[in-house]
Coordinates of C-alpha atoms in Angstrom, one line a residue:
Chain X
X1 CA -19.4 78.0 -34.3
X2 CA -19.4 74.3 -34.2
X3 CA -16.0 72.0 -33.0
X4 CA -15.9 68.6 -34.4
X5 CA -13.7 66.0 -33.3
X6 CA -12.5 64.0 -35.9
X7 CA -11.4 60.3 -36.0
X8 CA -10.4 58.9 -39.4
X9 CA -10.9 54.8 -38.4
X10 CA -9.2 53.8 -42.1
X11 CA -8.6 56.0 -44.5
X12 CA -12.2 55.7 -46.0
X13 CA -14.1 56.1 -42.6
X14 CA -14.7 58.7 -40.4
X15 CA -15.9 59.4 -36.4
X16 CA -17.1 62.2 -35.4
X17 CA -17.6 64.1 -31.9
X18 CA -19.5 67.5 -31.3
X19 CA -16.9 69.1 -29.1
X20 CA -19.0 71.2 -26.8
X21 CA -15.2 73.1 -24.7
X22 CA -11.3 71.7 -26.0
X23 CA -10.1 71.2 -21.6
X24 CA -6.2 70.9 -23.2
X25 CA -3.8 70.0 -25.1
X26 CA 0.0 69.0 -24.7
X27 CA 3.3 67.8 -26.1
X28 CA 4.7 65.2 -24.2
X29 CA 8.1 63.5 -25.0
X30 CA 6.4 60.6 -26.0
X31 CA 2.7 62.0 -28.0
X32 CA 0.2 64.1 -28.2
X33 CA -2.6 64.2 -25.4
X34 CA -5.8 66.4 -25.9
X35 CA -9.0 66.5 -23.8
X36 CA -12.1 67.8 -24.7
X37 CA -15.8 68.0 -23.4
X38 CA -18.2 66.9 -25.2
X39 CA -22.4 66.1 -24.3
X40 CA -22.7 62.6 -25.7
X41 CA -19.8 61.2 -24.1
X42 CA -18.6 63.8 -21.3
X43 CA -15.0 64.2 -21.1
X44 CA -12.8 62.3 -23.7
X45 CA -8.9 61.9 -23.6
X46 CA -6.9 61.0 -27.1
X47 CA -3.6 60.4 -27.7
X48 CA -2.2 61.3 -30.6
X49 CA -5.1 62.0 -31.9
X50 CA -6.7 58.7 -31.3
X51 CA -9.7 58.1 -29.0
X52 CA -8.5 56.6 -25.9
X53 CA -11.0 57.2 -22.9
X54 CA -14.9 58.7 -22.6
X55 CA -16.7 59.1 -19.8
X56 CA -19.7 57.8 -21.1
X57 CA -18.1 54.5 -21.8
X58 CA -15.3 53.7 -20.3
X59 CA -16.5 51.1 -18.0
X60 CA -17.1 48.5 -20.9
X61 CA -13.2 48.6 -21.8
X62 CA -12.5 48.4 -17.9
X63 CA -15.0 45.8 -17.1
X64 CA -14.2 43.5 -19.2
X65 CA -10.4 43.9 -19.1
X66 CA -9.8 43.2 -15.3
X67 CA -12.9 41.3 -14.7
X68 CA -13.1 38.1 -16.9
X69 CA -9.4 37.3 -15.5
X70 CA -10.8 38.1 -11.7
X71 CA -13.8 35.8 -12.1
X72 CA -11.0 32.9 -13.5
X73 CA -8.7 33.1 -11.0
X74 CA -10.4 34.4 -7.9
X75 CA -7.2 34.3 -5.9
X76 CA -5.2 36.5 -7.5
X77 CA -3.1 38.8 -5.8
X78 CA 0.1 40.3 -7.4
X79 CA -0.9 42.0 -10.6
X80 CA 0.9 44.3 -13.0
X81 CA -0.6 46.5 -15.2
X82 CA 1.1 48.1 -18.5
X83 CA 0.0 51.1 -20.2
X84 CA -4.2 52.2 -18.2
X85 CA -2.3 55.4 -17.8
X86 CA -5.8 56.9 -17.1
X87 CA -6.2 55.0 -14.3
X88 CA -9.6 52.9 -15.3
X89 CA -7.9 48.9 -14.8
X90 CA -6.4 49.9 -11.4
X91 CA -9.4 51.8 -10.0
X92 CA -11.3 48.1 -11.1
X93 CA -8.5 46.3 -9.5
X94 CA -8.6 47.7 -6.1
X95 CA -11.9 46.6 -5.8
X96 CA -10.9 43.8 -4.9
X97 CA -9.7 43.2 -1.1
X98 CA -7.9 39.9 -2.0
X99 CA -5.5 41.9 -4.5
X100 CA -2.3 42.7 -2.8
X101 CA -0.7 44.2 -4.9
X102 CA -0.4 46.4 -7.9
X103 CA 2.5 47.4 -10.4
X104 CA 1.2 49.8 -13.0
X105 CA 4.0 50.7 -15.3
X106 CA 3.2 54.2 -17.7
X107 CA 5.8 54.8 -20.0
X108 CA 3.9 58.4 -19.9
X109 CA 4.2 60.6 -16.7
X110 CA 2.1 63.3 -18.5
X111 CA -0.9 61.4 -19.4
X112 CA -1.4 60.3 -15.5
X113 CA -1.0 63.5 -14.5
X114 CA -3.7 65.2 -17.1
X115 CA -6.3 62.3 -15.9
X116 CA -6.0 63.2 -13.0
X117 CA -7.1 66.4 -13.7
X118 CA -9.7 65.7 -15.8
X119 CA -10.8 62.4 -16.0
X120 CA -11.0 61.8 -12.2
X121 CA -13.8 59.3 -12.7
X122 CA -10.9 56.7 -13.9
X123 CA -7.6 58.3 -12.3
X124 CA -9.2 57.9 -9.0
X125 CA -7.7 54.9 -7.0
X126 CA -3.8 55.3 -8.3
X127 CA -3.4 56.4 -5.0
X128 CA -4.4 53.4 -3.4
X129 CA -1.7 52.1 -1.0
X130 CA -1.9 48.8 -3.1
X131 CA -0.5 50.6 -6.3
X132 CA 3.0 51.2 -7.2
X133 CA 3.5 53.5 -9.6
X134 CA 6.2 53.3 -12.4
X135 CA 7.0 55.7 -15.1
X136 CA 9.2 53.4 -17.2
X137 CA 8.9 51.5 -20.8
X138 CA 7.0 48.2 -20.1
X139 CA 8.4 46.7 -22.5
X140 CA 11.7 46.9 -20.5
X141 CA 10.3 46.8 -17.2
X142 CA 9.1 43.3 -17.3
X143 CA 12.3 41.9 -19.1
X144 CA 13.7 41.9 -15.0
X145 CA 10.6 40.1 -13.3
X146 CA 10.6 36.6 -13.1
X147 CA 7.7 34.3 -11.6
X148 CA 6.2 37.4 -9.9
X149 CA 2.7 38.4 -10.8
X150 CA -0.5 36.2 -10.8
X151 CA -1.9 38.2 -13.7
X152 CA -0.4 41.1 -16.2
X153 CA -3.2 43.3 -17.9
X154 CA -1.4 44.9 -20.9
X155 CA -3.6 47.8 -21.7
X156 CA -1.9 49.9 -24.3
X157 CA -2.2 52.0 -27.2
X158 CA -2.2 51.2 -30.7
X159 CA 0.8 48.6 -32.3
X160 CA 2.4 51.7 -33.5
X161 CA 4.1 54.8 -31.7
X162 CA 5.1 54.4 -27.6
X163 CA 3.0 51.0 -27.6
X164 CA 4.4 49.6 -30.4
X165 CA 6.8 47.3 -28.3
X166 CA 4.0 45.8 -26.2
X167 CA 2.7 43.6 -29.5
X168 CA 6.4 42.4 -30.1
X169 CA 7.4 38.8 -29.4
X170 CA 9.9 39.6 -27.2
X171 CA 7.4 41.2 -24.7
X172 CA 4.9 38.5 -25.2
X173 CA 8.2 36.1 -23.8
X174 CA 9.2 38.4 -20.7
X175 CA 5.8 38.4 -19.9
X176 CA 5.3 34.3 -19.7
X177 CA 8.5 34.3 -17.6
X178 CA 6.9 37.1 -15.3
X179 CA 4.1 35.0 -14.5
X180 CA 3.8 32.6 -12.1
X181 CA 3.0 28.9 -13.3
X182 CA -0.7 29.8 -13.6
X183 CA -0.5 33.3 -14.1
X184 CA -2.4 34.8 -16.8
X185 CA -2.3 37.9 -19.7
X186 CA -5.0 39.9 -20.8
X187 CA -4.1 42.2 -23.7
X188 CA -6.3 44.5 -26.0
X189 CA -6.7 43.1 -29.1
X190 CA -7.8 45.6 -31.6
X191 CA -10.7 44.8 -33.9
X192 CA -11.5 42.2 -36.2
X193 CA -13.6 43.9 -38.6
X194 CA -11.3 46.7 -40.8
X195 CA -8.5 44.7 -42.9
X196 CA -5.5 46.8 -40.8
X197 CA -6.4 46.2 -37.5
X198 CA -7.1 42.4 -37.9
X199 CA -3.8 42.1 -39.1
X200 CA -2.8 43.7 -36.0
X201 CA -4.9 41.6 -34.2
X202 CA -3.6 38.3 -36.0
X203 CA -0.2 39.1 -35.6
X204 CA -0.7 39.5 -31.7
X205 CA -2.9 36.4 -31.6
X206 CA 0.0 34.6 -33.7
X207 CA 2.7 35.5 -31.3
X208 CA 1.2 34.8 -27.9
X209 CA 0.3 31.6 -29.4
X210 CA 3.9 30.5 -29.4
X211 CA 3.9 31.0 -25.5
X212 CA 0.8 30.4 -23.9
X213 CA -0.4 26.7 -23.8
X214 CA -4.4 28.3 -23.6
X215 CA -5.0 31.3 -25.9
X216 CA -8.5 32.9 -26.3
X217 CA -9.6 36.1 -27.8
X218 CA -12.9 37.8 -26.2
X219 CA -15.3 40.5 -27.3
X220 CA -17.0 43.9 -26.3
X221 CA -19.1 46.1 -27.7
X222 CA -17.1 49.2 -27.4
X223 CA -18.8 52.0 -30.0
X224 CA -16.3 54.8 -29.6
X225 CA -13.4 52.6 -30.8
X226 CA -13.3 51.8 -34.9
X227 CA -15.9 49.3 -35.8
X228 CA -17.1 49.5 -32.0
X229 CA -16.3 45.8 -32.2
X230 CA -13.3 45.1 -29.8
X231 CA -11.3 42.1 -29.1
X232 CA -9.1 41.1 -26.2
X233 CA -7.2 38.7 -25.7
X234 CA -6.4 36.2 -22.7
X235 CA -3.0 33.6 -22.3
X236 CA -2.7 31.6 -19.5
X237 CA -0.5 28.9 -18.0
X238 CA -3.2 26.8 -16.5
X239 CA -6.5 28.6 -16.3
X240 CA -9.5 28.4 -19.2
X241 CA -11.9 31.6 -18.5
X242 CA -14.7 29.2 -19.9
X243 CA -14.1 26.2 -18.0
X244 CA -12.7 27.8 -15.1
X245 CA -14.4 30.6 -14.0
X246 CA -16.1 30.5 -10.9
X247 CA -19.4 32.3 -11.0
X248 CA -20.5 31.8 -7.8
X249 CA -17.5 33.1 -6.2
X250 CA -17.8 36.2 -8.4
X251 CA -21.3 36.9 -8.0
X252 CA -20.8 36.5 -3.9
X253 CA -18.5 39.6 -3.9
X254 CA -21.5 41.9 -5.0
X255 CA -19.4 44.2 -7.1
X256 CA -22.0 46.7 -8.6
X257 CA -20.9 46.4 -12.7
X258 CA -23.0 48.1 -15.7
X259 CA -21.3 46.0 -18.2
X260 CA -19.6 42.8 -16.8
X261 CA -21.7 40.1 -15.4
X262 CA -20.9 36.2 -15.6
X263 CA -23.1 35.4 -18.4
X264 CA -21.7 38.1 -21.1
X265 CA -17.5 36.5 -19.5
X266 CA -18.8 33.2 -21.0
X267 CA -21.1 34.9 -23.8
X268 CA -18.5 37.1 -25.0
X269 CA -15.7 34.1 -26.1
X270 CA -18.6 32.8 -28.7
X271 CA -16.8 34.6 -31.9
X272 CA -18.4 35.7 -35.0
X273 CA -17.4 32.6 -37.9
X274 CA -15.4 35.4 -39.6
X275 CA -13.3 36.4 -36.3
X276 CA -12.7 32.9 -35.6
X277 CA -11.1 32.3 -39.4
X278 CA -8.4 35.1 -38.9
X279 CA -7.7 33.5 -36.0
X280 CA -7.4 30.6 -37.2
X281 CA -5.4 31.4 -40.3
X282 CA -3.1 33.4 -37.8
X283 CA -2.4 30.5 -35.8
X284 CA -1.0 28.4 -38.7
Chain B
X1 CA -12.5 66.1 -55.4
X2 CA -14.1 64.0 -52.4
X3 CA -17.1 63.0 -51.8
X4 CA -18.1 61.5 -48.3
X5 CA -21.4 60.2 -47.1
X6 CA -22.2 61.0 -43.2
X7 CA -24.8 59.9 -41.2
X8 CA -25.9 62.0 -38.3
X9 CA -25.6 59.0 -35.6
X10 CA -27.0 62.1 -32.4
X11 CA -27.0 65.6 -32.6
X12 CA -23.7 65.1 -31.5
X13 CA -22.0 62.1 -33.0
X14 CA -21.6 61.7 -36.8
X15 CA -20.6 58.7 -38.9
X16 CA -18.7 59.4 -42.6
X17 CA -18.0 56.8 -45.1
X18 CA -16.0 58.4 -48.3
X19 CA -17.7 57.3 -51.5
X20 CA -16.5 56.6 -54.4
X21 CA -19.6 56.9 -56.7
X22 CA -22.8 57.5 -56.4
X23 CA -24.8 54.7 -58.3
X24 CA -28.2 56.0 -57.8
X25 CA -30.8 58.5 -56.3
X26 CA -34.5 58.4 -56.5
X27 CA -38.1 59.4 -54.4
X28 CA -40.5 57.1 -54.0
X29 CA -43.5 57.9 -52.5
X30 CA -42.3 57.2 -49.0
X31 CA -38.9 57.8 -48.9
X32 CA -35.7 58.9 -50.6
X33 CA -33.4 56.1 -51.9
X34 CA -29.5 56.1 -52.5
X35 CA -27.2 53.9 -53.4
X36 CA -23.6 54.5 -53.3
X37 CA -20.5 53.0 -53.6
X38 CA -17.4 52.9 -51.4
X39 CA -14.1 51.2 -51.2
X40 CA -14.6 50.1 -47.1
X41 CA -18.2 48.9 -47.6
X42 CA -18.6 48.1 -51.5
X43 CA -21.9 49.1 -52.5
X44 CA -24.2 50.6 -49.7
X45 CA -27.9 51.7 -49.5
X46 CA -29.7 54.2 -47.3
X47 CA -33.0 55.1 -47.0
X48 CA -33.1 59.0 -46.1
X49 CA -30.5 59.3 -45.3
X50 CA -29.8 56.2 -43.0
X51 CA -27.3 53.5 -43.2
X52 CA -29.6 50.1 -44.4
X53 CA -27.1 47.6 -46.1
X54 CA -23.7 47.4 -46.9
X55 CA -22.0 44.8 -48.9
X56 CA -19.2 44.3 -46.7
X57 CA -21.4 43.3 -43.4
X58 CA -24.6 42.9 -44.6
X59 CA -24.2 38.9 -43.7
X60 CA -24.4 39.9 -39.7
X61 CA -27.7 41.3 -39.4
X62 CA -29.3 38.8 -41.8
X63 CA -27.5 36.1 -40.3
X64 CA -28.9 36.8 -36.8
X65 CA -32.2 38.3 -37.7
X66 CA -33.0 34.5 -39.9
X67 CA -30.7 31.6 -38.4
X68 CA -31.4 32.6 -34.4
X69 CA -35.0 31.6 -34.4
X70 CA -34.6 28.7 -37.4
X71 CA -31.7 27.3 -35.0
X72 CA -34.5 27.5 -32.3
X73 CA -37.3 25.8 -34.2
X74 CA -35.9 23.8 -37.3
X75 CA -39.1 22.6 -37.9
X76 CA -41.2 26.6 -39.1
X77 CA -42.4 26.2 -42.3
X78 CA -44.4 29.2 -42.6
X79 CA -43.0 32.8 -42.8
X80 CA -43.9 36.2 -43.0
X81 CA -41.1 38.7 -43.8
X82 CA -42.2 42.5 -42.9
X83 CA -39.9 44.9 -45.0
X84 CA -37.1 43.7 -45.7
X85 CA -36.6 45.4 -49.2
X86 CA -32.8 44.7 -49.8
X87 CA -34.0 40.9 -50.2
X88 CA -31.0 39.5 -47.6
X89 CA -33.3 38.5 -44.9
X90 CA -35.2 36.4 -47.5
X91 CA -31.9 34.8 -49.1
X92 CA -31.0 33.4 -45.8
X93 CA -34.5 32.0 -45.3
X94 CA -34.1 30.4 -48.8
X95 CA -31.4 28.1 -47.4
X96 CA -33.5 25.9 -45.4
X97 CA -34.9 23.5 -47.6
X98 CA -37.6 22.7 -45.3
X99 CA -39.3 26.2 -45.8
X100 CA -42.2 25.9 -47.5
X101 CA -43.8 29.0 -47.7
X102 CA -42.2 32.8 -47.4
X103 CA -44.8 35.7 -47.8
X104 CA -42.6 39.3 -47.6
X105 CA -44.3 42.3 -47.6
X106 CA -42.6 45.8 -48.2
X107 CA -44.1 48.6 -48.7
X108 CA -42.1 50.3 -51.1
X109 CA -41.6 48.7 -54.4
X110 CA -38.8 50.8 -55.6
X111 CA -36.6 49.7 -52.4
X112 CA -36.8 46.2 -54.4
X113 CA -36.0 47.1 -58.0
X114 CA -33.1 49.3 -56.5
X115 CA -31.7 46.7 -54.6
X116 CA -32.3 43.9 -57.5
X117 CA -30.2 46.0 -59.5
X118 CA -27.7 47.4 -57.3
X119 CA -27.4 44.7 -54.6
X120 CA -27.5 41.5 -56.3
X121 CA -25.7 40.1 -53.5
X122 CA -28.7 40.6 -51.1
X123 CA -31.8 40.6 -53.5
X124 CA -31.2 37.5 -55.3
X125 CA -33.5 34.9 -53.9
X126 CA -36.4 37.3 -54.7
X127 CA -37.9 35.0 -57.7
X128 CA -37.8 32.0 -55.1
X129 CA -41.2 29.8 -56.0
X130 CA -41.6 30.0 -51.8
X131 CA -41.3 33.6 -51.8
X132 CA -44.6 35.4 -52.4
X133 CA -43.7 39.5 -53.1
X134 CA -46.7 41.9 -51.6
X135 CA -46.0 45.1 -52.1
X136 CA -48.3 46.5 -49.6
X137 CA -48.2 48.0 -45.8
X138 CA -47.3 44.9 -43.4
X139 CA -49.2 46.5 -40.6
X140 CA -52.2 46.4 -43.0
X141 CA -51.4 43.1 -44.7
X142 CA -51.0 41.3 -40.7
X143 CA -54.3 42.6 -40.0
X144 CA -55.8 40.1 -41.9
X145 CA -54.2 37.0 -40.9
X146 CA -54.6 34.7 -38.1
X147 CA -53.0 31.3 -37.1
X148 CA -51.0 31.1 -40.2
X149 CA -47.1 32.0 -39.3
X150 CA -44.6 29.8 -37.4
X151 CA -42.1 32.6 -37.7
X152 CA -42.7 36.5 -38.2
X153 CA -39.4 38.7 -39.0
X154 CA -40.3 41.8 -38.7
X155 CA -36.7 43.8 -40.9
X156 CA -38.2 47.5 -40.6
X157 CA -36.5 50.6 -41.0
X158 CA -36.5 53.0 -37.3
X159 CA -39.8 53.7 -35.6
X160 CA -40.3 56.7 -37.4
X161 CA -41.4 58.0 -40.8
X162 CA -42.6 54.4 -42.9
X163 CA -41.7 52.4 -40.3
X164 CA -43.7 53.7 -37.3
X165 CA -46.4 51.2 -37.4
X166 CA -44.3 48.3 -37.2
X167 CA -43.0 49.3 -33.9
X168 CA -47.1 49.6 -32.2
X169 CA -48.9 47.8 -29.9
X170 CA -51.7 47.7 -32.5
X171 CA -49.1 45.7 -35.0
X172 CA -47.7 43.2 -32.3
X173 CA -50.6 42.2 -31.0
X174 CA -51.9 41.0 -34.7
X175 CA -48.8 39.7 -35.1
X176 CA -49.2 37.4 -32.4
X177 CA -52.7 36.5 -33.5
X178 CA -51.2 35.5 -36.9
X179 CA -48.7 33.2 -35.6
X180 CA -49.5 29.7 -34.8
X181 CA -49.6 28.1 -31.2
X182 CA -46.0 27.9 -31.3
X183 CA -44.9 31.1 -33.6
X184 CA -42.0 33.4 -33.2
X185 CA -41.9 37.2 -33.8
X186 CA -38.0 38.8 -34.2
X187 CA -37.8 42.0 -34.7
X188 CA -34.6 44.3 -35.1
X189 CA -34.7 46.4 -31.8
X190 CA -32.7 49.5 -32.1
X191 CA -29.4 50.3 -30.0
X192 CA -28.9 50.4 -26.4
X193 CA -26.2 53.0 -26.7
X194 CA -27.6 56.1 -27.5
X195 CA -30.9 57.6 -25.4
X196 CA -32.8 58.5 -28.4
X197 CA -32.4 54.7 -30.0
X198 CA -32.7 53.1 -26.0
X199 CA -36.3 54.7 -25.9
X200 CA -37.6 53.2 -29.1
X201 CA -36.0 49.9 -27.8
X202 CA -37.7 50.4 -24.5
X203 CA -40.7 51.2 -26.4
X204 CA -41.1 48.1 -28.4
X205 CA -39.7 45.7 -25.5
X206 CA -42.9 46.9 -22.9
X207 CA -45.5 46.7 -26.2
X208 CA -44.0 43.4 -27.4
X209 CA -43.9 42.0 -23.8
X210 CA -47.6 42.6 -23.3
X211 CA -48.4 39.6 -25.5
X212 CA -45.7 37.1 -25.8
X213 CA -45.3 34.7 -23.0
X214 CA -41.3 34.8 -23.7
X215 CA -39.8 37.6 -24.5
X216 CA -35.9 38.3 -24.9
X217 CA -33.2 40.8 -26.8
X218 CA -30.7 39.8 -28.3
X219 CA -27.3 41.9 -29.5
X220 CA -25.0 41.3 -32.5
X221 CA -21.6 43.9 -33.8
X222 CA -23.1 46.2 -36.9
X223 CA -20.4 48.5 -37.3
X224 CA -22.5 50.2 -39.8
X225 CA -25.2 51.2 -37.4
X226 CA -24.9 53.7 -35.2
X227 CA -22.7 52.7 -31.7
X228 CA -22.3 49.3 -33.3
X229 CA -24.4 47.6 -31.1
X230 CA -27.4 46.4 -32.2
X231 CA -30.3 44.4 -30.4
X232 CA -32.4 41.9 -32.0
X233 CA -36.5 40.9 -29.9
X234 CA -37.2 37.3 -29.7
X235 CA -41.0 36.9 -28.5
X236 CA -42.4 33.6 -28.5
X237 CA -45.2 31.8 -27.5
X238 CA -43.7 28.8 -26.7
X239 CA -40.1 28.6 -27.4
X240 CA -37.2 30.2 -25.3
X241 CA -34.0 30.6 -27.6
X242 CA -32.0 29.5 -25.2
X243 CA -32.8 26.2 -24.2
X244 CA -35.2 25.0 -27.3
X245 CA -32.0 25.7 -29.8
X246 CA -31.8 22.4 -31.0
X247 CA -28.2 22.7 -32.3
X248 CA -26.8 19.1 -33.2
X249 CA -29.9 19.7 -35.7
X250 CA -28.8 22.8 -37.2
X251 CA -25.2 22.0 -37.3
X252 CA -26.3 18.8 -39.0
X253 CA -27.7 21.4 -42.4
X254 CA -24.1 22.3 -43.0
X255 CA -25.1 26.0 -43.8
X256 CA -22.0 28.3 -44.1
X257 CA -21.9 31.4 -42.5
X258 CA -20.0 34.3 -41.8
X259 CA -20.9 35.6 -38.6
X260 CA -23.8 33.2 -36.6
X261 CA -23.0 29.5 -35.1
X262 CA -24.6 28.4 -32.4
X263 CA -22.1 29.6 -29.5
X264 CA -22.5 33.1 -30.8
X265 CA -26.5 32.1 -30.8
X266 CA -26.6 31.3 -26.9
X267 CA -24.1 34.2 -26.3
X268 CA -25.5 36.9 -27.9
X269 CA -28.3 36.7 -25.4
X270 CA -25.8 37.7 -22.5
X271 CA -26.4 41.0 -22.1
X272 CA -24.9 43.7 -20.2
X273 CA -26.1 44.7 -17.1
X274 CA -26.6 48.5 -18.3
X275 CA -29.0 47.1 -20.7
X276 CA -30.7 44.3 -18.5
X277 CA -31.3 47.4 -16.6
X278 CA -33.4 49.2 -19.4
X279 CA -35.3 46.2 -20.2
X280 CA -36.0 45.6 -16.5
X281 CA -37.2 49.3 -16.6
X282 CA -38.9 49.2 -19.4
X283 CA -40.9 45.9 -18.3
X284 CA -42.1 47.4 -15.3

C-alpha cells in the first residue's frame, strides 16, 4: 500500500507527499488539523487540508519572517505575534535576549496543543517566560492595543476560513494604531505566481498601503508552499529594511541560521519585473 | 475523463499538472518527446518525462540563464549555446544587437522541429542570420575549439541520460579552453533542495571550480522545476557578476523583461546559508 498526500495548488495543479505513517487527525471548532510522517520532509502539519509546517523546511518561513524585521530594528522589544500556532516565529524570537516580551495570539487552542506533540522542533520555546499565550481571534485582540508593540508578525493561514480576518482593512488599521511610532508589520504574503493568490497578495499589498508610509514586499524560496515562490510583506512607521538594516549589529549576535543571512534580507526585496507590476497595479 | 501529467520530483514527492491535450509524442534517438497542453502552463514540453518548458514561465530561466552574464559583460560578441533545443535561450540572446555571432549546438534535432512547431513562443529566433544550428553532441563539438567564445551557456537537460557529458570535468575544462581571455561559462545547476539534485549541483560546482578563477551560483523561482528553486554556475575568467555588472549600460538597451533587472541580478547571488554550506563542502 502506498499513502499520498495530496495538495491541489489551483484547480489544474497538484502536490504530492509519500505519506510514510498518518500521526492524527482532528476536528477542532475552527478546522481541520492532520499530521503525517513522511521521509522527504519529516513530520508535516496541514490545516484544513492545506500544507502549513514540515520539518524539513520550516526554518526558511521562520527565518525570514522574524529575522529581516530583527536585523532592521535591532532594539526591538515588545512583539506580538498572530496566528505561528506551531510555535516556529516565537521559538526564533526568543533568541533574542533584547526581546522582552512576547504576545502570541492563536485563535486555535488545538493546533498548539497537537505541535506540541508532534512538531516539537517548532512548538518548543512557547514556554519561554517571555511568551504570553492567548487563545483569542487576532483580529479582535489587537482592536484594544494601542501604541504597544515594537513589531507585530502576522503569520496566518490562508485569506479564507479562521484567517480570513487578518487580510481585512480593518485589521491592517488596529494594527498601525498597536504600533508604536516606528513599529513595524511583517505579514505573509502569498505567492505571486498563480492568478488567485496574487490577487490575494495585491489585495493585502493594496490595503496596507493605505496605512503604512513604507511598504515592501520580500521573497523566499519556500518549495512546499504553491509555486514554492513566497512573498512577505513588511509596513513600517519609520524603518526601511534596505536602508536601515544594521548588518553588523546582526552578524555580532552570532545566531546560527541555515537560511537567513544579511545578504539574502537585502537580496530578497530585488522582485521579479512581473511581481513588481502586480504590485504596482495594486497600488493604484 | 481527466488526464493529468505528473512528474516524479523524489521517490517521495510528485508534481501533477492536468492537461488538456496532448499535442504530440514522439522517440528520437535519444530521448522521448511530449508536448502537451494545459490551462495553468499553456503549452509545455518534457523530455522523458521531465518538465523542460512551459509557456507560462518559460521567460524566468531564459531571462537569467542569457541577461546575467550579458548584464555582466555588454561587450561578448561571440556565443556558444550547448542544448538549448526549445530555442528561448537563443531568442533572448537575439536581442542584443551587438551579438555578432551565436553557434547552438543540440544534439537532438527533433527537440527543434517539435519546439518550432509547438513552441513558437520560444523557438522563433532560430532562422537568426547570427545563429548558426549544429546538430551534433556539444561535448564533441567544444572539443574542437579554442579561444573563440566570450560567453558559453551551457542549457542542458539533468546530468543523466543525453546530458551526462555536459556536466564532466572532461567538458568544462574544454570549455574553458574555448573561451577567450575574458569568457564566461553559465550553466543551469540543478536544485539545492532535494539530495539527489544537491549532489549533481555539488558535482558540477567542485569540477567547474577546478578551472575558472571565479566561480559563483546563482538562484532564480521556477515553479515548474522540482522545489522551485533553481541555481544557475557563473565561472569566469575574469569577470565577477557582482561587481563588473555594468548596469547604467544595460538599463541604457531598454530590453523588456518579465522576470530579470539588475536588482534581481545582484540579488539572486545571495544565497542561503544551507546552500553556501554545500558549495563550501563541495569546494573543499
Amino acid at each position: 500500500m502506498e499513502l499520498w498526500y495530496t495538495e491541489q495548488h489551483t484547480d489544474n495543479v497538484r502536490f504530492s507527499i509519500k505519506v510514510d505513517k498518518p500521526l492524527y487527525t482532528g476536528q477542532s471548532e475552527f478546522q481541520r488539523i492532520d499530521v503525517f510522517n513522511s521521509k522527504e520532509f519529516g513530520n508535516f502539519f496541514t490545516l484544513d487540508g492545506l500544507m502549513m509546517v514540515t520539518q524539513k523546511d520550516e526554518f526558511i518561513y521562520h527565518d525570514m519572517i522574524v529575522h529581516v524585521p530583527m536585523a532592521t530594528n535591532p532594539k526591538i522589544k515588545n512583539v506580538l505575534v498572530i496566528g505561528a500556532g506551531d510555535g516556529g516565529t516565537v521559538r526564533e524570537l526568543t533568541r533574542y535576549a533584547t526581546i522582552e516580551h512576547i504576545d502570541m495570539v492563536e485563535i486555535d487552542k488545538m493546533v498548539v496543543d497537537v505541535c506540541r506533540e508532534y512538531l516539537p522542533q517548532t512548538a518548543c520555546k512557547l514556554d519561554d517566560p517571555r511568551v504570553h499565550l492567548y487563545f483569542e481571534d487576532g483580529l479582535k485582540f489587537v482592536r484594544t492595543k494601542e501604541n504597544t508593540y515594537d513589531l507585530i508578525i502576522v503569520d496566518s493561514t490562508d485569506p479564507f476560513g479562521p484567517g480570513e480576518g487578518l487580510f481585512t482593512k480593518e485589521f491592517y488599521g488596529n494594527c498601525y494604531k498597536a504600533l508604536k511610532e516606528d513599529g513595524i508589520l511583517v505579514n505573509q504574503h502569498e505567492s505571486p505566481y498563480y492568478d488567485e493568490y496574487a490577487k490575494s497578495m495585491q489585495r493585502a499589498h493594496k490595503r496596507i498601503k493605505e496605512f503604512f508610509p513604507i511598504c515592501r514586499v520580500y521573497q523566499a524560496h519556500i518549495p512546499t508552499y504553491p509555486s514554492g515562490h513566497w512573498l512577505f510583506g513588511f509596513a513600517s512607521k519609520k524603518y526601511d529594511p534596505l536602508t536601515d538594516i544594521d548588518e553588523k549589529a546582526w552578524n555580532s549576535l552570532g545566531l546560527k541560521t541555515k537560511y537567513y543571512n544579511t545578504d539574502i534580507h537585502k537580496g530578497s526585496f530585488a522582485l521579479p519585473n512581473y511581481v513588481k507590476e502586480l504590485l504596482a497595479e495594486a497600488g493604484e
